[in-house]
mmCIF file of C-alpha atoms in Angstrom:
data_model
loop_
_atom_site.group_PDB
_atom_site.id
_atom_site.type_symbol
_atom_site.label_atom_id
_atom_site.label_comp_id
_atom_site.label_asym_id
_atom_site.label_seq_id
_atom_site.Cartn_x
_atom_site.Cartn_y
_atom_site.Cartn_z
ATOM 1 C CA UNK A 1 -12.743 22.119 -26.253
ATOM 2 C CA UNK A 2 -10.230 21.209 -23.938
ATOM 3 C CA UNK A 3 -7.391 22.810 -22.349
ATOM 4 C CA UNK A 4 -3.638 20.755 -22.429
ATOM 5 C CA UNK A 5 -1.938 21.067 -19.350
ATOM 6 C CA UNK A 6 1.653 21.969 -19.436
ATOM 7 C CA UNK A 7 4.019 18.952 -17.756
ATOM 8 C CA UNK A 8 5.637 20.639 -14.591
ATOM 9 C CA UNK A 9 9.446 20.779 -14.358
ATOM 10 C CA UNK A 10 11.624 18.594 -12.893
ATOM 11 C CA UNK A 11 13.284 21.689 -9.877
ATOM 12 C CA UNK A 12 9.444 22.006 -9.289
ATOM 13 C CA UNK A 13 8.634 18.184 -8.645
ATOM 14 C CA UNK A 14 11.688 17.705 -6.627
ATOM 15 C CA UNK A 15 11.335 20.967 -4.615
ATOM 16 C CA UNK A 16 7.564 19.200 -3.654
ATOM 17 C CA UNK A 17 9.235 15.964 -3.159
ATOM 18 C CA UNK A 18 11.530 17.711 -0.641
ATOM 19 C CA UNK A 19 8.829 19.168 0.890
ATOM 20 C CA UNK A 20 6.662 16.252 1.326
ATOM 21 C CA UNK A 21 9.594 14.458 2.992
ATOM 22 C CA UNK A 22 9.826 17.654 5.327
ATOM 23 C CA UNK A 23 13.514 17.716 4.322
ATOM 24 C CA UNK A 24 15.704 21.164 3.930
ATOM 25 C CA UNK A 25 17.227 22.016 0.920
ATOM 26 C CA UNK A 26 20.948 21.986 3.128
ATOM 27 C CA UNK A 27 20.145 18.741 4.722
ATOM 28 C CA UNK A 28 19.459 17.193 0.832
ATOM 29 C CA UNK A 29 22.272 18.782 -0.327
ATOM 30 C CA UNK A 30 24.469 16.818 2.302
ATOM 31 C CA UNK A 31 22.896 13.387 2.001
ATOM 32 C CA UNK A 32 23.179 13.333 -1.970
ATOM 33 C CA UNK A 33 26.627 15.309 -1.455
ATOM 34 C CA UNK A 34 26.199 18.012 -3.819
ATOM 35 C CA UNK A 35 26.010 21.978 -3.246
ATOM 36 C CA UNK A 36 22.997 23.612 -2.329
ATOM 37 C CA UNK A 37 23.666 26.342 -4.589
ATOM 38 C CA UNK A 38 23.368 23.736 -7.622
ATOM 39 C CA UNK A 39 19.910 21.947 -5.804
ATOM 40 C CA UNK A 40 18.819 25.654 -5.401
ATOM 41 C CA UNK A 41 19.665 26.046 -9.326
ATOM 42 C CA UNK A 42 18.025 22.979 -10.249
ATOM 43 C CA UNK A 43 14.592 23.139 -7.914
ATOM 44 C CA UNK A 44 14.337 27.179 -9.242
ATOM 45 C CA UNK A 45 14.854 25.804 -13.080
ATOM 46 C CA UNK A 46 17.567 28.139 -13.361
ATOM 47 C CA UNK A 47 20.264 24.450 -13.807
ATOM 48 C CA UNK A 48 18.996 21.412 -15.751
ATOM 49 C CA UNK A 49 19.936 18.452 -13.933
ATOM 50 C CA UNK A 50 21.612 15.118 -15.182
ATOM 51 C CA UNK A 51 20.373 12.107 -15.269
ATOM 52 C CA UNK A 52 22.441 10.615 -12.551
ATOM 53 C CA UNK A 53 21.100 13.512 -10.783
ATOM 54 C CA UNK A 54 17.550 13.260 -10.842
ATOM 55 C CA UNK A 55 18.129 9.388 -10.284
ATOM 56 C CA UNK A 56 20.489 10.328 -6.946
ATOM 57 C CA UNK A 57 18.097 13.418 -5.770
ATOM 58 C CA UNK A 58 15.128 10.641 -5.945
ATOM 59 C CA UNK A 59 17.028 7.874 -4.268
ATOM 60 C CA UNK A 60 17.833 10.123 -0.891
ATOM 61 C CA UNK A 61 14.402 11.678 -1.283
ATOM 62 C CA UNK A 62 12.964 8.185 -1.823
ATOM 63 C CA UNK A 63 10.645 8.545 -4.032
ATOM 64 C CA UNK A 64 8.366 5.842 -5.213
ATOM 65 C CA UNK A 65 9.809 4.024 -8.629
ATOM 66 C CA UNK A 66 6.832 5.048 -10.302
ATOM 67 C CA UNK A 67 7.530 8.741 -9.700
ATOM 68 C CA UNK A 68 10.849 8.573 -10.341
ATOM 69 C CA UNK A 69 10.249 7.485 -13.832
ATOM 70 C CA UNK A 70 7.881 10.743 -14.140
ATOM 71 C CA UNK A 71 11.123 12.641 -12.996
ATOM 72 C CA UNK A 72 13.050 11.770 -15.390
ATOM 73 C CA UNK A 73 10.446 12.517 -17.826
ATOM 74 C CA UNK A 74 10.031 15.750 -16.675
ATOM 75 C CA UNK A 75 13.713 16.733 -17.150
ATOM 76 C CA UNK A 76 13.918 15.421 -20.837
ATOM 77 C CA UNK A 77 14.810 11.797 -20.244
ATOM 78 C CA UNK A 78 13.878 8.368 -20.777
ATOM 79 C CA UNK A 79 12.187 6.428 -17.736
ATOM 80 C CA UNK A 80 14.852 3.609 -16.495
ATOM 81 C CA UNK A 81 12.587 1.487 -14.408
ATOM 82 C CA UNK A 82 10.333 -1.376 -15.865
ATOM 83 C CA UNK A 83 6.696 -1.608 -15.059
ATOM 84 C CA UNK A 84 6.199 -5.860 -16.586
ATOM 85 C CA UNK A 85 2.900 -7.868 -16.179
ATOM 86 C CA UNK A 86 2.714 -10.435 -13.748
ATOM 87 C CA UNK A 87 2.677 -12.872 -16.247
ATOM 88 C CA UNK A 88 5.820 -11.619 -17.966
ATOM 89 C CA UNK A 89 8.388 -14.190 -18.579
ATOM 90 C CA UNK A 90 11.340 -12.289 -16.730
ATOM 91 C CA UNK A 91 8.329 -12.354 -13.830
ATOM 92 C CA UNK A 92 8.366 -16.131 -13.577
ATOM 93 C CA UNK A 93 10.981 -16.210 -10.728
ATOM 94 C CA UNK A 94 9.179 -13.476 -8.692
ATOM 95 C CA UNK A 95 5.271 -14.961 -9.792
ATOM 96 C CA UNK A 96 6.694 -18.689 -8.534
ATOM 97 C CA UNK A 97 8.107 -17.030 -4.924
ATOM 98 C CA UNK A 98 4.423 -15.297 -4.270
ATOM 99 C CA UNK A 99 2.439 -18.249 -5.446
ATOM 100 C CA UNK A 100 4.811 -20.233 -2.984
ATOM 101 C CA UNK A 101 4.074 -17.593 -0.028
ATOM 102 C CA UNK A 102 0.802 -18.073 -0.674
ATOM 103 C CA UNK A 103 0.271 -22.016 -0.926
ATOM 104 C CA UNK A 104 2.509 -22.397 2.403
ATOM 105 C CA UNK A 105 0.325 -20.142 4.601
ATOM 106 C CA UNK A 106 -2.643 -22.432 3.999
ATOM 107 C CA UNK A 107 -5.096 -22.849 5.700
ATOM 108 C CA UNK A 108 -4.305 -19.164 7.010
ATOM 109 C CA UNK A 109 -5.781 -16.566 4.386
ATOM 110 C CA UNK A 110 -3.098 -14.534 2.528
ATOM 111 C CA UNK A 111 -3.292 -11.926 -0.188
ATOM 112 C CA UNK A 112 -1.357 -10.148 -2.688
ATOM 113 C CA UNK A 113 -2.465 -6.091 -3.529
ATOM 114 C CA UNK A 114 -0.779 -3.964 -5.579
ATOM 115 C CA UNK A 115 0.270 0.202 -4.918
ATOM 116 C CA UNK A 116 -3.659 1.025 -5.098
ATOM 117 C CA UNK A 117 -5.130 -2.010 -2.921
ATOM 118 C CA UNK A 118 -6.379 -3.936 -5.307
ATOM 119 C CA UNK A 119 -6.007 -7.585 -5.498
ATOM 120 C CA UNK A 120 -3.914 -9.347 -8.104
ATOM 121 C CA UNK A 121 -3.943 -12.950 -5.992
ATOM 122 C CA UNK A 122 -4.759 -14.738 -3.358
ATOM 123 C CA UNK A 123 -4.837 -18.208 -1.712
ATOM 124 C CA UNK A 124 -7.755 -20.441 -1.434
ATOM 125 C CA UNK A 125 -8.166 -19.412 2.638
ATOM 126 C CA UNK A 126 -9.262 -15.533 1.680
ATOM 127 C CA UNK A 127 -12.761 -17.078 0.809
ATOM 128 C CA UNK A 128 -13.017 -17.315 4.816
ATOM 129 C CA UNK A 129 -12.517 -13.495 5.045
ATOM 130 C CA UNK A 130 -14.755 -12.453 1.895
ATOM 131 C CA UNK A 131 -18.203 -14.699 2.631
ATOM 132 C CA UNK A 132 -21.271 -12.701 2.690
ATOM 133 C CA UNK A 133 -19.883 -9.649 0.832
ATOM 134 C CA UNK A 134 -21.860 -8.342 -2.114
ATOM 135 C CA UNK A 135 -21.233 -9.748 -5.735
ATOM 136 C CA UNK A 136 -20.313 -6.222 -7.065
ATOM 137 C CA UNK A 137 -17.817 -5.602 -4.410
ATOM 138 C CA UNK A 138 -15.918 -8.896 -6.107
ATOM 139 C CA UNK A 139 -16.626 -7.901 -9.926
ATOM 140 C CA UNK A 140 -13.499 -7.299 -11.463
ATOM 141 C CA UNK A 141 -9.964 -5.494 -9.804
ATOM 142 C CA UNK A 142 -11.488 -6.446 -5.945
ATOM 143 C CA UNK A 143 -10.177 -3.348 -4.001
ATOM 144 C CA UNK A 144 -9.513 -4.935 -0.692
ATOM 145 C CA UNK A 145 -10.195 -2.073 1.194
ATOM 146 C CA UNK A 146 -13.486 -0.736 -0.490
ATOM 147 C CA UNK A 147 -14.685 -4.658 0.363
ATOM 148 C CA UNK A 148 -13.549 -4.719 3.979
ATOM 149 C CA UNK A 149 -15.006 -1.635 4.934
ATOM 150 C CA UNK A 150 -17.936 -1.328 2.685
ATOM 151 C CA UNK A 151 -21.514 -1.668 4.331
ATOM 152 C CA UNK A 152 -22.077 -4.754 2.140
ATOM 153 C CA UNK A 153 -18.616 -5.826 2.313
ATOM 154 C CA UNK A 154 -17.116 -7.433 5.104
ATOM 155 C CA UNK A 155 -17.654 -4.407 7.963
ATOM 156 C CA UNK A 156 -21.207 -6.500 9.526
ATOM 157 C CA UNK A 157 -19.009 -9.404 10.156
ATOM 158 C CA UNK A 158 -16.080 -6.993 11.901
ATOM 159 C CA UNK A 159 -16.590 -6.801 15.633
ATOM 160 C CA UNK A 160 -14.062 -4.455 16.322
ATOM 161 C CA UNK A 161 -14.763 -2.150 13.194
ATOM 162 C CA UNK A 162 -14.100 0.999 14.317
ATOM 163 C CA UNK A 163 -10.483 -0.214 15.461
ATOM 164 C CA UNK A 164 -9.903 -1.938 12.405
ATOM 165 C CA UNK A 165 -11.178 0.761 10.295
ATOM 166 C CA UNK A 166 -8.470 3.173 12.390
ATOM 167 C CA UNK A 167 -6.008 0.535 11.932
ATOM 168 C CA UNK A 168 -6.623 1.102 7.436
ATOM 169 C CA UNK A 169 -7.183 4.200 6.976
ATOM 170 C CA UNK A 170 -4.207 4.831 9.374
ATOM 171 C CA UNK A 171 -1.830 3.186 6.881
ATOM 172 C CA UNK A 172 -3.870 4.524 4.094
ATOM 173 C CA UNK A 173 -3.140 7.927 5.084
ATOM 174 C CA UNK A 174 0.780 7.148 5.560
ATOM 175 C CA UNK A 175 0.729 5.777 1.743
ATOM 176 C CA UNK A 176 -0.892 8.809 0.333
ATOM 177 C CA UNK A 177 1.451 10.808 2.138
ATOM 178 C CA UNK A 178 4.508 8.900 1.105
ATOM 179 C CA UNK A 179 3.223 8.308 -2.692
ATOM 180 C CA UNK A 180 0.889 11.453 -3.278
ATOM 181 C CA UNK A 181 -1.458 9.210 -5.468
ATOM 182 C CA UNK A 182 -4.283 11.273 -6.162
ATOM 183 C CA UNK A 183 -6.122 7.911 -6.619
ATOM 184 C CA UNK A 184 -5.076 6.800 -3.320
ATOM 185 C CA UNK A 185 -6.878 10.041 -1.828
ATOM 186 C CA UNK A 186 -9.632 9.434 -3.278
ATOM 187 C CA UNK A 187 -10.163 6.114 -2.267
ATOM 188 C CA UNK A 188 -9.268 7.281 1.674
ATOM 189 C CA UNK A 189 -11.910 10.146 0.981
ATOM 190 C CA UNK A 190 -14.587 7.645 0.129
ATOM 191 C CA UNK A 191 -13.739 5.137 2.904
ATOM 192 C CA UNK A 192 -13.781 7.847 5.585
ATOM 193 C CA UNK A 193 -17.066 8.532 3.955
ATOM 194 C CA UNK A 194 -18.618 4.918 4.774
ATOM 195 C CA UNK A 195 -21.123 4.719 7.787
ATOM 196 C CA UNK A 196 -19.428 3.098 11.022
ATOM 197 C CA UNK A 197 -21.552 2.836 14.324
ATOM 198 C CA UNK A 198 -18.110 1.973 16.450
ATOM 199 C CA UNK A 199 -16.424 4.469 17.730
ATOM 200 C CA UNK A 200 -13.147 4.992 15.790
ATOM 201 C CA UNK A 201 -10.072 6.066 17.575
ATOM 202 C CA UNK A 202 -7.865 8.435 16.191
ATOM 203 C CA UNK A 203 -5.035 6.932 18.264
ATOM 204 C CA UNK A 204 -4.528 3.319 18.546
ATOM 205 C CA UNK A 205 -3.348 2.852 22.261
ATOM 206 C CA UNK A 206 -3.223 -0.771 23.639
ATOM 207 C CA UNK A 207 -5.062 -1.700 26.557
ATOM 208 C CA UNK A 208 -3.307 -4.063 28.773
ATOM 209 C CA UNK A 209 -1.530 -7.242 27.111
ATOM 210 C CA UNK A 210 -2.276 -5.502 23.710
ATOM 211 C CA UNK A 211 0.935 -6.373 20.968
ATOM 212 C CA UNK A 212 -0.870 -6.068 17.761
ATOM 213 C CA UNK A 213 -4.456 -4.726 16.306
ATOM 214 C CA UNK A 214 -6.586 -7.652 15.706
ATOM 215 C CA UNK A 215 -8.882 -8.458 13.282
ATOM 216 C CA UNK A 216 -12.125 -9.996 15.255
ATOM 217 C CA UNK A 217 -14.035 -11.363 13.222
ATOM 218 C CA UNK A 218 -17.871 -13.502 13.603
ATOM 219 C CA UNK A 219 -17.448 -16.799 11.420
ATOM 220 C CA UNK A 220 -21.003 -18.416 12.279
ATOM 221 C CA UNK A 221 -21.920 -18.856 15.380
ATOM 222 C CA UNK A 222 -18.040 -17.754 16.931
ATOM 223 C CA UNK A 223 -15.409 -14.954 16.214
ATOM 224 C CA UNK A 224 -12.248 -15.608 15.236
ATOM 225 C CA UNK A 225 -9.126 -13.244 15.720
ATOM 226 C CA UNK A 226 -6.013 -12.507 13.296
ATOM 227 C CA UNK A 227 -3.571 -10.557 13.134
ATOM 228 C CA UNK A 228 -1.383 -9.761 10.163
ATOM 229 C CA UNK A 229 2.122 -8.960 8.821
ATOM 230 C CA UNK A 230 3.094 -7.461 5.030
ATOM 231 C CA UNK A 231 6.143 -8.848 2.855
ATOM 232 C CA UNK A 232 7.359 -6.607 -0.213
ATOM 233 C CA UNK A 233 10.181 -7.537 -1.989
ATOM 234 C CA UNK A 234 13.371 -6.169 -1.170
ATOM 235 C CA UNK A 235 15.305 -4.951 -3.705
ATOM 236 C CA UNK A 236 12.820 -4.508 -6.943
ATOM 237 C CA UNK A 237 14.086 -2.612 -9.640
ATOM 238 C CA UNK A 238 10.889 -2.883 -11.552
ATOM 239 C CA UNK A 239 7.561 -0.831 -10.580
ATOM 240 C CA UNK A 240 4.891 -3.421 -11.000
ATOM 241 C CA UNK A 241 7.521 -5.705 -7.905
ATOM 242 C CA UNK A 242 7.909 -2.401 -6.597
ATOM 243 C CA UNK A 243 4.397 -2.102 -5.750
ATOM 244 C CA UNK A 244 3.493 -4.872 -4.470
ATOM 245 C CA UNK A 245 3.130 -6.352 -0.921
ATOM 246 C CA UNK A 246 1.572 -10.056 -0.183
ATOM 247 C CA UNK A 247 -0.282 -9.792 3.327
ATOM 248 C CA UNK A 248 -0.828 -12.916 5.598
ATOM 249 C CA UNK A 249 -3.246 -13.115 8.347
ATOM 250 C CA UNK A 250 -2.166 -14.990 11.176
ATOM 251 C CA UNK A 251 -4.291 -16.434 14.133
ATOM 252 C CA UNK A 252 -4.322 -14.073 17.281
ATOM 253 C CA UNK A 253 -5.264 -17.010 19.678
ATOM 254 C CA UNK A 254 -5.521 -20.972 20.156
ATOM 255 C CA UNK A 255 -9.370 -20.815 19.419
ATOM 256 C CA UNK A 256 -9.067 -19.270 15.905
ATOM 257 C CA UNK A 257 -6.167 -21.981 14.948
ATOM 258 C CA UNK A 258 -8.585 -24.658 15.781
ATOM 259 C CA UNK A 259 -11.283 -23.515 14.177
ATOM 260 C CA UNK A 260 -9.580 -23.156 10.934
ATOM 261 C CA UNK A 261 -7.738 -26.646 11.200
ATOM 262 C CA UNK A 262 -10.743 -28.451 12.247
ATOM 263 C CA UNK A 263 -12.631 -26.893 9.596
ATOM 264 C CA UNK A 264 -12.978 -26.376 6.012
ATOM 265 C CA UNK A 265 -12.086 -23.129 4.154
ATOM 266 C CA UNK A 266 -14.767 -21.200 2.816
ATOM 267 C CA UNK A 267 -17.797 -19.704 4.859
ATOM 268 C CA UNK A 268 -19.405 -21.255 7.778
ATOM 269 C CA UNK A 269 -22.539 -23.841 7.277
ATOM 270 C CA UNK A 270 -26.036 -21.836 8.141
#
């Protein structure tokens, strides 16, 4: 027997919105230039907002596209965002601009992960970055953080670990904060949960000629050194582009260039 949960309303998911954003109800009020007596009216349930409403209240609170969808379901409207596959036709422009981001940053690995980490593609330089770990941990959706921090993932090869591992679950945490995806807390829950011997700071603070964390990583007999920057599209009005950020790993010094130009992609021989 099971129980059906009643859908919240819409004054009680934008009161948690607001409060998640740590923003008072006078200071909303002022940014989406209405009255607080009516946001009062419409967080307490006692005024049903409009549509143009819940659409303004979730632009100033900015609230994920995915969410705002459930907003508008939750006051008795339609959802007005998209959510296409990849392979959609009215994708093709935004498919052929990622598969172009990706080909150009050859021979430097680059990846594409949607809202929940996992990958949806990649270039032909990520096998560098994913030799040695297990066959399960690439079986289907590959969640790119369950397979860099995993014991049988990619963590052995990772000689600064515990910084790296900081460095993730650091922006991990910021994304479940900003998206409250319960599946995005679960997945921080089981990475904090993964052994690590390093000593993991809780606050990244550079030592001397420090810009970026790097990723130091042993490649055969040497370790090579990235670092990495994230591109999302700018203006998406659909959920699935929403989501989506392509991440491209750079090389921290001259040694790890000229490894990777001298060399072929893929893992190292022996």
């Amino acid at each position: 027997m099971t129980t059906a949960t009643a859908p919240r309303p819409v004054g009680e998911l934008l009161r948690e919105w607001r409060d998640r954003r740590r923003i008072s109800q006078l200071d909303l009020a002022i940014s989406a230039d209405i009255s607080t007596r009516h946001l009062s009216f419409v967080e307490t349930g006692r005024s049903a907002p409009s549509r143009d409403m819940v659409l303004r209240l979730g632009e100033h609170l900015d609230v994920p596209l995915r969410e705002r969808n459930q907003l508008l379901l939750a006051a008795g409207f339609a959802p007005v965002y998209g959510e296409s596959g990849l392979d959609a036709p009215e994708m093709a422009a935004a498919r052929e601009a990622v598969r172009q981001l990706l080909t150009v940053h050859e021979p430097y690995p680059a990846v594409v992960v949607d809202r929940r980490w996992n990958m949806v593609d990649s270039n032909a330089s990520v096998a560098l970055l994913i030799a040695g770990v297990a066959p399960e941990l690439l079986d289907g959706p590959v969640n790119v953080l369950r397979a860099t921090l995993h014991p049988d993932g990619m963590a052995p090869r990772i000689a600064n670990l515990g910084e790296w591992r900081a460095h993730l679950l650091g922006r991990l945490r910021r994304e479940v904060a900003a998206t409250a995806d319960p599946e995005l807390s679960d997945l921080l829950a089981e990475l904090r949960g993964y052994p690590c011997a390093d000593v993991v700071p809780e606050v990244e603070v550079p030592k001397p000629g420090d810009i970026v964390v790097p990723l130091r990583l042993r490649h055969g007999d040497t370790e090579l050194s990235f670092f990495s920057t994230v591109a999302t599209f700018g203006t998406p009005l659909d959920v699935t582009l929403a989501e989506l950020s392509i991440e491209a790993f750079f090389p921290a010094d001259a040694h790890t260039a000229e490894v990777i130009r001298s060399t072929p992609l893929g893992p190292p021989a022996g």
